[in-house]
Every structure is written in structure tokens, then in C-alpha cells.
PDB file of C-alpha atoms and ligand atoms in Angstrom:
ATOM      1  CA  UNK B 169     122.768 136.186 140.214  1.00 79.00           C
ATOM      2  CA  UNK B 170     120.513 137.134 136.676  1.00 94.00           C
ATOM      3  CA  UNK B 171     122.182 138.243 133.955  1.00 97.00           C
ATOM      4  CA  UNK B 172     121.030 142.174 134.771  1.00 97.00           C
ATOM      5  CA  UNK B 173     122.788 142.011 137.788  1.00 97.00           C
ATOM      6  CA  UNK B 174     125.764 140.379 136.336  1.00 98.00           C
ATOM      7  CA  UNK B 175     126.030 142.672 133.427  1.00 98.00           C
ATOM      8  CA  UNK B 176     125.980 145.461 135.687  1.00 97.00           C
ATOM      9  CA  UNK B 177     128.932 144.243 137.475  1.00 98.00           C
ATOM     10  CA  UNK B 178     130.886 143.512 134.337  1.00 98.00           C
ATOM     11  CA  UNK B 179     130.059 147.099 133.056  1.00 98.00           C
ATOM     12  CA  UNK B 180     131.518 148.389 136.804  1.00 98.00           C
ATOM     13  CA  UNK B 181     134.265 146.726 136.499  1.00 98.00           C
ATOM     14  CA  UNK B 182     135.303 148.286 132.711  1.00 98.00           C
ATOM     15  CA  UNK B 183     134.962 151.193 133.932  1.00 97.00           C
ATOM     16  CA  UNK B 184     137.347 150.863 136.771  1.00 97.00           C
ATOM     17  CA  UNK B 185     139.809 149.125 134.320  1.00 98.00           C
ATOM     18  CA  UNK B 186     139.381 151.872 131.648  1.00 98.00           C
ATOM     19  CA  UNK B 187     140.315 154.099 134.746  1.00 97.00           C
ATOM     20  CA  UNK B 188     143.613 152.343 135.532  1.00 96.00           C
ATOM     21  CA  UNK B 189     144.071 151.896 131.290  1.00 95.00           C
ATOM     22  CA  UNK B 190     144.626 156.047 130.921  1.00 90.00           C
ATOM     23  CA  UNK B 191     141.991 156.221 128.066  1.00 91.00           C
ATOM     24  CA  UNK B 192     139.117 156.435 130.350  1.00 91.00           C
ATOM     25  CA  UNK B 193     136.452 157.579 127.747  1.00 93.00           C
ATOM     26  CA  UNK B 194     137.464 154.457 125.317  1.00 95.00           C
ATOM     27  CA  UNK B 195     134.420 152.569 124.511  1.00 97.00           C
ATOM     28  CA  UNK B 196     134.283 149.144 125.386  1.00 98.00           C
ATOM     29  CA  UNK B 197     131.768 146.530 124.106  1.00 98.00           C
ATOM     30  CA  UNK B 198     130.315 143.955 125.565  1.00 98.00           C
ATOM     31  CA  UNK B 199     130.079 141.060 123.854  1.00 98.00           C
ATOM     32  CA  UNK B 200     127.540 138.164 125.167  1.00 98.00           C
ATOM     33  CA  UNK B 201     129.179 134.871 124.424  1.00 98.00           C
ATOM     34  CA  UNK B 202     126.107 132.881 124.186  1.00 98.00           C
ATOM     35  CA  UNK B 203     127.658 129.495 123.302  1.00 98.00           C
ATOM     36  CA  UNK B 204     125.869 126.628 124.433  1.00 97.00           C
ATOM     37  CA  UNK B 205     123.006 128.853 125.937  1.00 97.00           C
ATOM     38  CA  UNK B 206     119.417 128.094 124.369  1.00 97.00           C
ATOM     39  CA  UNK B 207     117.773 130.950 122.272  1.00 97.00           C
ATOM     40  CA  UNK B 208     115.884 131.343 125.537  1.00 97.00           C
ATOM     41  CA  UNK B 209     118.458 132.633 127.331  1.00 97.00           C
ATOM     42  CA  UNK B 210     119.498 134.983 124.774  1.00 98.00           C
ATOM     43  CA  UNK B 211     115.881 136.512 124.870  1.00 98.00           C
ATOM     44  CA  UNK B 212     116.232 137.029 128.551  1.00 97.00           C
ATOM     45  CA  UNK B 213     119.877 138.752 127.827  1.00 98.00           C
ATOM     46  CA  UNK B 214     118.067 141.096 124.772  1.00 98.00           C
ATOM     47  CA  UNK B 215     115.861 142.008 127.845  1.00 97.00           C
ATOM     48  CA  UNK B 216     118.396 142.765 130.654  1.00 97.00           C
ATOM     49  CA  UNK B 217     119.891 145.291 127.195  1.00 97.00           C
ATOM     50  CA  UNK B 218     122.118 143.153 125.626  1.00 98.00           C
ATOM     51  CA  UNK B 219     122.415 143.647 122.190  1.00 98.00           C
ATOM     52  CA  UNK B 220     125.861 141.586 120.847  1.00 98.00           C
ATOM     53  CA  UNK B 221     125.883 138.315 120.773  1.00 98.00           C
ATOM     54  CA  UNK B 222     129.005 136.226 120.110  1.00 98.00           C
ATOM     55  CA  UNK B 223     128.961 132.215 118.804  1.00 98.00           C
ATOM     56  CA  UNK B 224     131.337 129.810 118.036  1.00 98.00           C
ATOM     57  CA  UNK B 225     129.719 127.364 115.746  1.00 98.00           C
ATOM     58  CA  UNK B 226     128.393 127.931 112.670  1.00 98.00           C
ATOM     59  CA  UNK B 227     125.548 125.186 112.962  1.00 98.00           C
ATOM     60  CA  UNK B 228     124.616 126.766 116.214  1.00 98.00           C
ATOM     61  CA  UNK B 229     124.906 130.166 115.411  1.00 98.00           C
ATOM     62  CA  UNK B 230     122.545 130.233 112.099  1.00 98.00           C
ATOM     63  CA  UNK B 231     120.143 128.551 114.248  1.00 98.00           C
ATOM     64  CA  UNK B 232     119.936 130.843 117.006  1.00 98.00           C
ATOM     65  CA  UNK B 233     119.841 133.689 114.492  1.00 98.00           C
ATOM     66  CA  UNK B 234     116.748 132.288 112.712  1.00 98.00           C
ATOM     67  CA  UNK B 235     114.956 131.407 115.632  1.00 98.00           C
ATOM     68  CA  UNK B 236     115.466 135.083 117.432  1.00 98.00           C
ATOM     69  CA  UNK B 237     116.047 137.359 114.053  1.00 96.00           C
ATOM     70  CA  UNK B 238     112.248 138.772 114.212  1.00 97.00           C
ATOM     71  CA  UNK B 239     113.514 141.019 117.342  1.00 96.00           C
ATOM     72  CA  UNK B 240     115.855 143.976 115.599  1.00 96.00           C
ATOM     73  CA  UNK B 241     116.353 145.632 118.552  1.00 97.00           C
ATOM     74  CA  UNK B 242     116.952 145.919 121.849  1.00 97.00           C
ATOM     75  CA  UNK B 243     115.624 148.337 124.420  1.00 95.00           C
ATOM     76  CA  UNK B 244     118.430 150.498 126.600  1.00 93.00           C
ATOM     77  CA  UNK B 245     118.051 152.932 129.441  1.00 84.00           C
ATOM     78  CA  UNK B 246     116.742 156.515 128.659  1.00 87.00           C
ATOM     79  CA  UNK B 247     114.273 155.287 126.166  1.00 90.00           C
ATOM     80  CA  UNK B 248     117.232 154.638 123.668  1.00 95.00           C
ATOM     81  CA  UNK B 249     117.083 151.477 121.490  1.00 96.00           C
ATOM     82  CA  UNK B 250     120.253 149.479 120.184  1.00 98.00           C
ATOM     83  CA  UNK B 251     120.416 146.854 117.311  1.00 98.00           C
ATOM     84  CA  UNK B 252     121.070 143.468 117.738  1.00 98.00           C
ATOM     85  CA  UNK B 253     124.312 142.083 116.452  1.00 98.00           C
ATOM     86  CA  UNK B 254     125.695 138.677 115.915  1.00 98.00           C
ATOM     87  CA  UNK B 255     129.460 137.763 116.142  1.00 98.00           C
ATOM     88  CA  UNK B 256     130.966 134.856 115.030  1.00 98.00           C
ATOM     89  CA  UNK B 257     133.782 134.318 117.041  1.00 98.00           C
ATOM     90  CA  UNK B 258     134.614 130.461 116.445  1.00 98.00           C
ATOM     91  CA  UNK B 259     137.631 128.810 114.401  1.00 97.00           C
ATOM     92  CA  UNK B 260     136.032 128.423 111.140  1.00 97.00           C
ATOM     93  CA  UNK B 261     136.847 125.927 108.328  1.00 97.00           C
ATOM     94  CA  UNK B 262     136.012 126.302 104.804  1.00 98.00           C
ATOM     95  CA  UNK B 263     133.605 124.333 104.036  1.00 98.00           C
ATOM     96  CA  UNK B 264     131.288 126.229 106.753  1.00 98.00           C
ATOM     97  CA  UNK B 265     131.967 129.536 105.498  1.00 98.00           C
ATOM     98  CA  UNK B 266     128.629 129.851 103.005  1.00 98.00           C
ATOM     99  CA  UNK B 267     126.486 128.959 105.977  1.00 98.00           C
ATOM    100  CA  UNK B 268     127.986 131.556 107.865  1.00 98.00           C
ATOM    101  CA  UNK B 269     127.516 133.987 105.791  1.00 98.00           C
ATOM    102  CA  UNK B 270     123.499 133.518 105.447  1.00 97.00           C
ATOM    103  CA  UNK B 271     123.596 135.421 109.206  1.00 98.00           C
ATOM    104  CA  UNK B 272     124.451 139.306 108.842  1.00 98.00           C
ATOM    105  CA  UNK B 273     127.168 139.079 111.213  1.00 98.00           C
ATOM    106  CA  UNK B 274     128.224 142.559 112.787  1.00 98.00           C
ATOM    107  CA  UNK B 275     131.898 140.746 112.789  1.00 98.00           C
ATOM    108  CA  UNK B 276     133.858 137.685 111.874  1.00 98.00           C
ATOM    109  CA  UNK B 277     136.759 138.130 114.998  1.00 98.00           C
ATOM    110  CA  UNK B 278     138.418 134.765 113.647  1.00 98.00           C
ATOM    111  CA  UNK B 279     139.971 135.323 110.228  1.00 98.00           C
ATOM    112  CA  UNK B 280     143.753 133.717 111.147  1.00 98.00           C
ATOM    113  CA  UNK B 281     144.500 132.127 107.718  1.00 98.00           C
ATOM    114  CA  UNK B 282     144.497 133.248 103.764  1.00 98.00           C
ATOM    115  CA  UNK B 283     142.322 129.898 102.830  1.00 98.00           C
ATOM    116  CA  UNK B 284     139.760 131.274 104.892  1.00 98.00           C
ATOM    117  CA  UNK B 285     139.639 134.387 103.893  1.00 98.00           C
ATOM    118  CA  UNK B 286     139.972 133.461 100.007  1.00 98.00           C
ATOM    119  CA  UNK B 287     136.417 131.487 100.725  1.00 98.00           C
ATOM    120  CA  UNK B 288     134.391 134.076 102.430  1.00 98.00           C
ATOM    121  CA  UNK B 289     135.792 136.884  99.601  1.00 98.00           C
ATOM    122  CA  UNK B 290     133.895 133.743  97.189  1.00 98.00           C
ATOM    123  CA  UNK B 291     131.240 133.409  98.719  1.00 98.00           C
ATOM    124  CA  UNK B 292     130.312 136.954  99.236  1.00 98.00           C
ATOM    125  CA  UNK B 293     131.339 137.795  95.491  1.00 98.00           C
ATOM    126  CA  UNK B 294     128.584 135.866  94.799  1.00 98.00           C
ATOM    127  CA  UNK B 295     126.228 137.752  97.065  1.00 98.00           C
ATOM    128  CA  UNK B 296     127.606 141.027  96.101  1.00 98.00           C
ATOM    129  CA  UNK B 297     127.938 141.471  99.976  1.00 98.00           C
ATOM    130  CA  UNK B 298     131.066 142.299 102.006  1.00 98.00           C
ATOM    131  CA  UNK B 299     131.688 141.528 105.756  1.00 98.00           C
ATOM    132  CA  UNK B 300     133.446 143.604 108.668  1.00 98.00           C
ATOM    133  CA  UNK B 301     136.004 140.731 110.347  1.00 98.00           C
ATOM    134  CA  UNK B 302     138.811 141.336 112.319  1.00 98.00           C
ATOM    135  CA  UNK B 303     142.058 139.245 112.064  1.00 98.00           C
ATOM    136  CA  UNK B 304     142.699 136.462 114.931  1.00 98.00           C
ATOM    137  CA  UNK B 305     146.194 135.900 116.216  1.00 98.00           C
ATOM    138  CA  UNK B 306     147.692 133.479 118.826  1.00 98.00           C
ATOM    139  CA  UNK B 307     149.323 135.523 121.097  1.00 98.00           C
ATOM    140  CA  UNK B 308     149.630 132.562 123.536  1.00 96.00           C
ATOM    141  CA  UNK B 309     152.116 130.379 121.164  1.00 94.00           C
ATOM    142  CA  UNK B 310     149.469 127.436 122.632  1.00 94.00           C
ATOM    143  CA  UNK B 311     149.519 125.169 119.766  1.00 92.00           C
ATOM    144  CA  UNK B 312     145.834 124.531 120.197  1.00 91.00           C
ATOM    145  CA  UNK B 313     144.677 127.557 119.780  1.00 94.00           C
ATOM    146  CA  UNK B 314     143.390 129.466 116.146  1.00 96.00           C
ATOM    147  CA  UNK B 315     145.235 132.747 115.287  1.00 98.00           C
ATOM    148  CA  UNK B 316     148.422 133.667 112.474  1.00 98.00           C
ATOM    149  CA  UNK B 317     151.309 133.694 114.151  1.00 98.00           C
ATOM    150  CA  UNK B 318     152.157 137.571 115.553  1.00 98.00           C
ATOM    151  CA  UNK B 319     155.116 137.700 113.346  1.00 98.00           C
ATOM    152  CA  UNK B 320     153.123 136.646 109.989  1.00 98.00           C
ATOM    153  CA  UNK B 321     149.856 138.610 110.896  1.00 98.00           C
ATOM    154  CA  UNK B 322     150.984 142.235 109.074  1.00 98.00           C
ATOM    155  CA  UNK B 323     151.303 140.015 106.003  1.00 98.00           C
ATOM    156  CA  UNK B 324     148.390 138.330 106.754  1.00 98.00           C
ATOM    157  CA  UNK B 325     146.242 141.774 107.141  1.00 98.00           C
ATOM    158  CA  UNK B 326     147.719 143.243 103.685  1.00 98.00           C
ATOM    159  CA  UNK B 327     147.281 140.194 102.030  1.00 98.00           C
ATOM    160  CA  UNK B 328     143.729 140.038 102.967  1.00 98.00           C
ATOM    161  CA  UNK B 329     143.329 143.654 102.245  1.00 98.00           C
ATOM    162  CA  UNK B 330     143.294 143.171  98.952  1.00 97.00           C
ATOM    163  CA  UNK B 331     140.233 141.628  98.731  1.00 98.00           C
ATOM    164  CA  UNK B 332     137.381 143.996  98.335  1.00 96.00           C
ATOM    165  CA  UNK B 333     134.775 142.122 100.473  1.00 98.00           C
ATOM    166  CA  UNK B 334     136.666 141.829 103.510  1.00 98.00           C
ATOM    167  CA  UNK B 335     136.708 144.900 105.757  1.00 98.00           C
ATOM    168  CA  UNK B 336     139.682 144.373 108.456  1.00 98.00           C
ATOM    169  CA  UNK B 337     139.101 146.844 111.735  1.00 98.00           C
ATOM    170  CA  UNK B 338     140.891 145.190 113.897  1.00 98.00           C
ATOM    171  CA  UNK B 339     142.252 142.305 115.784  1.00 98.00           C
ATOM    172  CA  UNK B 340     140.959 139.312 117.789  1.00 98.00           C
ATOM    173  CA  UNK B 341     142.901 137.034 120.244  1.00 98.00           C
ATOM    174  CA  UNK B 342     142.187 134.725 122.968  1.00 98.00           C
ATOM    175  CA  UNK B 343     144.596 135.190 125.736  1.00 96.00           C
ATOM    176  CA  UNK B 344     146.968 132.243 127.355  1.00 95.00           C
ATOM    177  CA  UNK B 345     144.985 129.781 129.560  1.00 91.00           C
ATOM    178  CA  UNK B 346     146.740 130.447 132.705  1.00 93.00           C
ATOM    179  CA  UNK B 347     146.461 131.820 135.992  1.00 93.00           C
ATOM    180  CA  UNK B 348     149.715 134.148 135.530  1.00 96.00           C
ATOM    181  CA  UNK B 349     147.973 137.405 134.952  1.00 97.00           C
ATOM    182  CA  UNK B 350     151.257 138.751 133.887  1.00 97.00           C
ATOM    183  CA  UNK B 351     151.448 136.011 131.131  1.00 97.00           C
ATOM    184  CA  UNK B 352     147.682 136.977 129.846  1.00 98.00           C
ATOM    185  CA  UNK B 353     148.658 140.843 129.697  1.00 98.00           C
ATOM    186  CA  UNK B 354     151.716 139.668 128.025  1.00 98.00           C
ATOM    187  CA  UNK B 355     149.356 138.223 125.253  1.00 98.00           C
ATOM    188  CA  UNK B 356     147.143 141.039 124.940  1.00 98.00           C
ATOM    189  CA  UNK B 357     149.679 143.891 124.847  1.00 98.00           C
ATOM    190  CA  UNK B 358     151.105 141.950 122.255  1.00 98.00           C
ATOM    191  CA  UNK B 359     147.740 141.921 120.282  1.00 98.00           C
ATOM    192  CA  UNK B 360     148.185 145.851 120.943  1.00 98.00           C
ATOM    193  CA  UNK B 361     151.781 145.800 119.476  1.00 98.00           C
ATOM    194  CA  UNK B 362     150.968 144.223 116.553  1.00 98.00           C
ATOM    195  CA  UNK B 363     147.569 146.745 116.029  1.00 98.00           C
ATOM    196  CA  UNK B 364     149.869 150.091 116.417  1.00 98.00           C
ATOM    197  CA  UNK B 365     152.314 148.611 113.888  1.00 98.00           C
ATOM    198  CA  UNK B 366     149.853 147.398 111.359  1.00 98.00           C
ATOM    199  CA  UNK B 367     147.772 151.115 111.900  1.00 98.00           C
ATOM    200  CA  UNK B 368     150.609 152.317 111.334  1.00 97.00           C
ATOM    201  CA  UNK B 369     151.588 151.136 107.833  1.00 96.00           C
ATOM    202  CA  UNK B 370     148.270 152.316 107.012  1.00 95.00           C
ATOM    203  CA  UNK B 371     147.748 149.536 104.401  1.00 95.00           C
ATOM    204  CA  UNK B 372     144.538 150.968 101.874  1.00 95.00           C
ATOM    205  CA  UNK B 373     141.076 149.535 102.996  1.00 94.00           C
ATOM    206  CA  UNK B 374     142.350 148.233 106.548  1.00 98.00           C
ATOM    207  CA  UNK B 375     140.651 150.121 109.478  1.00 97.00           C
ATOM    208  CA  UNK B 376     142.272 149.504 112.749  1.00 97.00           C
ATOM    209  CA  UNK B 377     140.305 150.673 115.217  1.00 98.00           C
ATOM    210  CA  UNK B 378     138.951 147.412 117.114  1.00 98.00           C
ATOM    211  CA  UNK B 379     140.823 145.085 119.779  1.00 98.00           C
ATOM    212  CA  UNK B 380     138.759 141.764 120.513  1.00 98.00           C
ATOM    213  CA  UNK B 381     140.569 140.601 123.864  1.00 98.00           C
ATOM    214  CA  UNK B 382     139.319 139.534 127.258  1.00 98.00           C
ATOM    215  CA  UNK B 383     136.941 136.707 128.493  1.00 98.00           C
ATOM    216  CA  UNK B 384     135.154 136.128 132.210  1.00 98.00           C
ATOM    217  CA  UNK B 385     138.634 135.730 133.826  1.00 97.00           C
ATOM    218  CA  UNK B 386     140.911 138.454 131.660  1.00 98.00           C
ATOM    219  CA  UNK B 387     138.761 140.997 130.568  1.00 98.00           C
ATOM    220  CA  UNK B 388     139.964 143.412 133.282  1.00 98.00           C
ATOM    221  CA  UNK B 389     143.602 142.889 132.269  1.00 98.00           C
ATOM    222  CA  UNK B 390     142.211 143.568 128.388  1.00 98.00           C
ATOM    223  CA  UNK B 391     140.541 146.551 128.877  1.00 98.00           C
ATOM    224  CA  UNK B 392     143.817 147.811 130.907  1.00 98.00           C
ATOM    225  CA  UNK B 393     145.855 146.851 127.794  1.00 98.00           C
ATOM    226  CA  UNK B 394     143.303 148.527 125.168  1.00 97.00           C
ATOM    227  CA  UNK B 395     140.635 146.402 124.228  1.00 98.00           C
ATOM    228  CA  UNK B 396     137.361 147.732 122.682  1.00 98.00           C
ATOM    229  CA  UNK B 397     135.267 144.406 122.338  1.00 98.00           C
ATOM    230  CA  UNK B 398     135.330 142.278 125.270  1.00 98.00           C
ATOM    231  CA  UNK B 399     133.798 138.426 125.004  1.00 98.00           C
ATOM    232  CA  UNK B 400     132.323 137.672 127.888  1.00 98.00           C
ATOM    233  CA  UNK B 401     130.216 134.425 128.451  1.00 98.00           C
ATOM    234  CA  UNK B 402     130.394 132.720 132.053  1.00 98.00           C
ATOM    235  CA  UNK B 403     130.504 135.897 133.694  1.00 98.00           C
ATOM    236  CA  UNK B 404     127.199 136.682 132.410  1.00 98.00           C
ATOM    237  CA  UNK B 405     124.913 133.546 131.648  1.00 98.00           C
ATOM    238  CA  UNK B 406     126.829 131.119 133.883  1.00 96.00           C
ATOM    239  CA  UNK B 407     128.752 127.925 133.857  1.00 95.00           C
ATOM    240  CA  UNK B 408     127.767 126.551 130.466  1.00 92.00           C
ATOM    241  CA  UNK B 409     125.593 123.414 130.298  1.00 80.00           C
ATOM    242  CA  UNK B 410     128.236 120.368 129.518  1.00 70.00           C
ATOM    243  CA  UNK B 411     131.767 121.149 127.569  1.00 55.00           C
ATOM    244  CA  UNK B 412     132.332 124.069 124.603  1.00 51.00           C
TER     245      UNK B 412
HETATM  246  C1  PLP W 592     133.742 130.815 124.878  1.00 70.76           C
HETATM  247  C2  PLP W 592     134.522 131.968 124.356  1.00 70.76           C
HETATM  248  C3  PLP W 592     134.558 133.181 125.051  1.00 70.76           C
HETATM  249  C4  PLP W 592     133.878 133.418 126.389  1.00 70.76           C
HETATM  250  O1  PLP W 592     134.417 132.625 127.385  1.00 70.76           O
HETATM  251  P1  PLP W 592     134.025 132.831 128.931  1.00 70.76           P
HETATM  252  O2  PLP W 592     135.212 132.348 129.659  1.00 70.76           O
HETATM  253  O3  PLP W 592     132.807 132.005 129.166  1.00 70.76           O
HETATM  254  O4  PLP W 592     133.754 134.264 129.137  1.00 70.76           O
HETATM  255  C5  PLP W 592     135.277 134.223 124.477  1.00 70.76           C
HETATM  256  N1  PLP W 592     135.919 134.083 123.291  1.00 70.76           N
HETATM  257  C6  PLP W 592     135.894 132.924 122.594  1.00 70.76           C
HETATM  258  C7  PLP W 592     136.631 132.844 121.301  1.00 70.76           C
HETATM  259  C8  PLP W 592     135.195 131.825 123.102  1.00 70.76           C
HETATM  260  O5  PLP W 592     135.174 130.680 122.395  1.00 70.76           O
END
């Protein structure tokens, strides 16, 4: 199948999980994971109205961007236009960070650690820019995966709160690698856990609002335990050429 008909049955599928979730009128957006995928491909996704885009290297990412950023926007149904947005949503060192930040990214989803954050707040000081990013957390406990830990990220979030550049909305997490759907909605309603509590502090200058869960095998269980972004690559463009 093309990516039109694909998206279309990703977008049927939210809506019968946002049925089952009990907040049926909760937006949900769909993120293109475009990883590995030549700026081609992305072209062809801006035309079947895609309009986020989500990478996971830096390298890749800023080259993608500069190759595609004359397009601004994207053309919907009903005559309505969207604009395009990049997401980073890799594991991100340091010494990558000023690259990163020469693409307007919509969101950084991966902020897990306060050495990270301290660079992009110097970095953008510099620019006199800020950044929306949402805070990554390993829900999983896999020890190869990016993310605070759950019980260190409410620190983590007013910690990074204080820096003026970095606007939090939310939280990111990449579910358990498992076929035990009740061990992936484990993960993800513990992403939801940890967002009530934090929104509930209501530390100054943090916005919760956004849940970054779900991939091309969880996103149903995500959207049935509250996400609002969903990152969705396979499902749309494929199996992707070679290894991520
Ligand atoms: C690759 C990737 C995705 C998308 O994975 P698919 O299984 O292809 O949908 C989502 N989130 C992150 C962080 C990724 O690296």
C-alpha cells in the first residue's frame, strides 16, 4: 500500500482507539517517523497531507530539513493548509546539540538528562531563541533505552524548568519492546501517571499538555492510555531500508 492509503488506516484506527480511550474528541497527532527514508519520500508524504515529521539523527535530520525547507506547507482536505513541522525524536548527546538547533524544530521529545538540557539552554542563549521539548522517560526499565528514570523525572522537569529557553509540554517515551500488550500499556499509563502528577504540582513555565507514546505496533494501546502525539514510521513508509 502508498502512504495515503496507509495514513488513512492509521487515522481509522485512532479514532476507534480514542473511542475505547473515553476522551473521544482528544486530538491525536500523527507523527511521520521518516528515519532512514530519502527526502523523496518525505515529499511524497507532504503530498498524501502529512505535515510532522519526526528524525532521530541530528546529521540526518538537518539534512533533510535543508534539502525540503523551501515547502512551508502542506495542503489538507477542504482547501485547508497545515505547516510543516520537524521533530527530533533521537537520543541526543551534547556535542550535537548546536547542529540541532540550526532546524526550527516544532519539538525536542528526547530531553531525559540535565547535561542535555544545560547545552541546548547555551546554545539557544546565544541565539536568543527558545525551543518547545518534551521530557523522555524509560518507562520500560530496558537498560538500552534513553529516558530519566520515572521516579527522578518530576525533578528532572522542575529542574529544567528553570531555564527560560526550554518550554516543557509534555512527555515522551518509547514503550517496552515486547509482544505483551499488557506490558506496553503498563509503560505508557505509567508515562500518564507521571504527567497527572507533574500537572499537578503545577511547577511555573511547565505546560503539560502533550503525551509522545505509541509506534507502528503500540500506538493503539497509546492512544487508549492518552497519548496526543503518536510516532509512527513503518506503518506508514514501510520496512526501513537496512537497520535504524
Ligand atoms: C523509529 C522510531 C519510531 C517509529 O518506529 P516504527 O516502529 O517504525 O513506527 C518512533 N519513535 C522513535 C523514538 C523512533 O526512534
Amino acid at each position: 500500500m502508498g502512504i495515503a492509503e496507509n495514513t488513512a488506516d492509521i487515522t481509522r484506527r485512532v479514532s476507534e482507539a480514542l473511542k475505547r480511550s473515553g476522551t473521544p474528541s482528544r486530538e491525536v497527532k500523527l507523527i511521520a517517523v521518516s528515519k532512514t527514508f530519502p527526502a523523496k519520500r518525505i515529499s511524497e508524504a507532504m503530498d498524501a497531507g502529512l505535515f510532522m515529521f519526526g528524525e532521530n539523527r541530528v546529521q540526518e535530520l538537518v539534512s533533510k530539513y535543508d534539502e525540503l525547507k523551501e515547502r512551508k506547507t502542506v495542503r489538507l482536505r477542504q482547501g485547508k493548509t497545515a505547516p510543516i513541522e520537524w521533530h527530533f525524536i533521537g537520543h541526543l548527546q551534547t556535542n550535537k546539540v548546536k547542529k540541532l538547533l540550526d532546524v526550527p524544530t516544532r519539538y525536542i521529545h528526547s530531553v531525559d538528562r540535565m547535561e542535555v538540557a544545560v547545552e541546548i539552554d547555551r546554545q539557544l542563549q546565544k541565539r536568543g531563541e527558545s525551543r518547545d521539548i518534551l521530557i523522555e522517560v524509560n518507562t520500560s526499565g530496558e537498560p538500552s533505552k534513553s529516558g530519566a528514570e520515572p521516579g527522578k523525572t518530576a525533578e528532572l522537569v522542575r529542574q529544567v524548568a528553570g531555564f527560560s529557553t526550554l518550554k516543557i509540554k509534555g512527555l515522551m517515551t518509547v514503550g517496552a519492546l515486547t509482544e505483551d500488550a499488557a506490558v506496553t500499556r503498563r509503560c505508557f499509563a505509567e508515562l500518564r501517571r507521571i504527567f497527572v502528577t507533574i500537572r499537578e504540582e503545577a511547577v511555573e513555565g511547565v505546560e503539560m499538555s502533550e503525551l509522545s507514546m505509541g509506534m507502528s505496533g503500540d500506538f493503539d494501546i497509546a492512544v487508549e492510555e492518552g497519548a496526543t502525539m503518536i510516532r509512527v514510521g513503518t506503518a506508514i513508509f514501510g520496512e526501513r531500508p537496512g537497520k535504524d
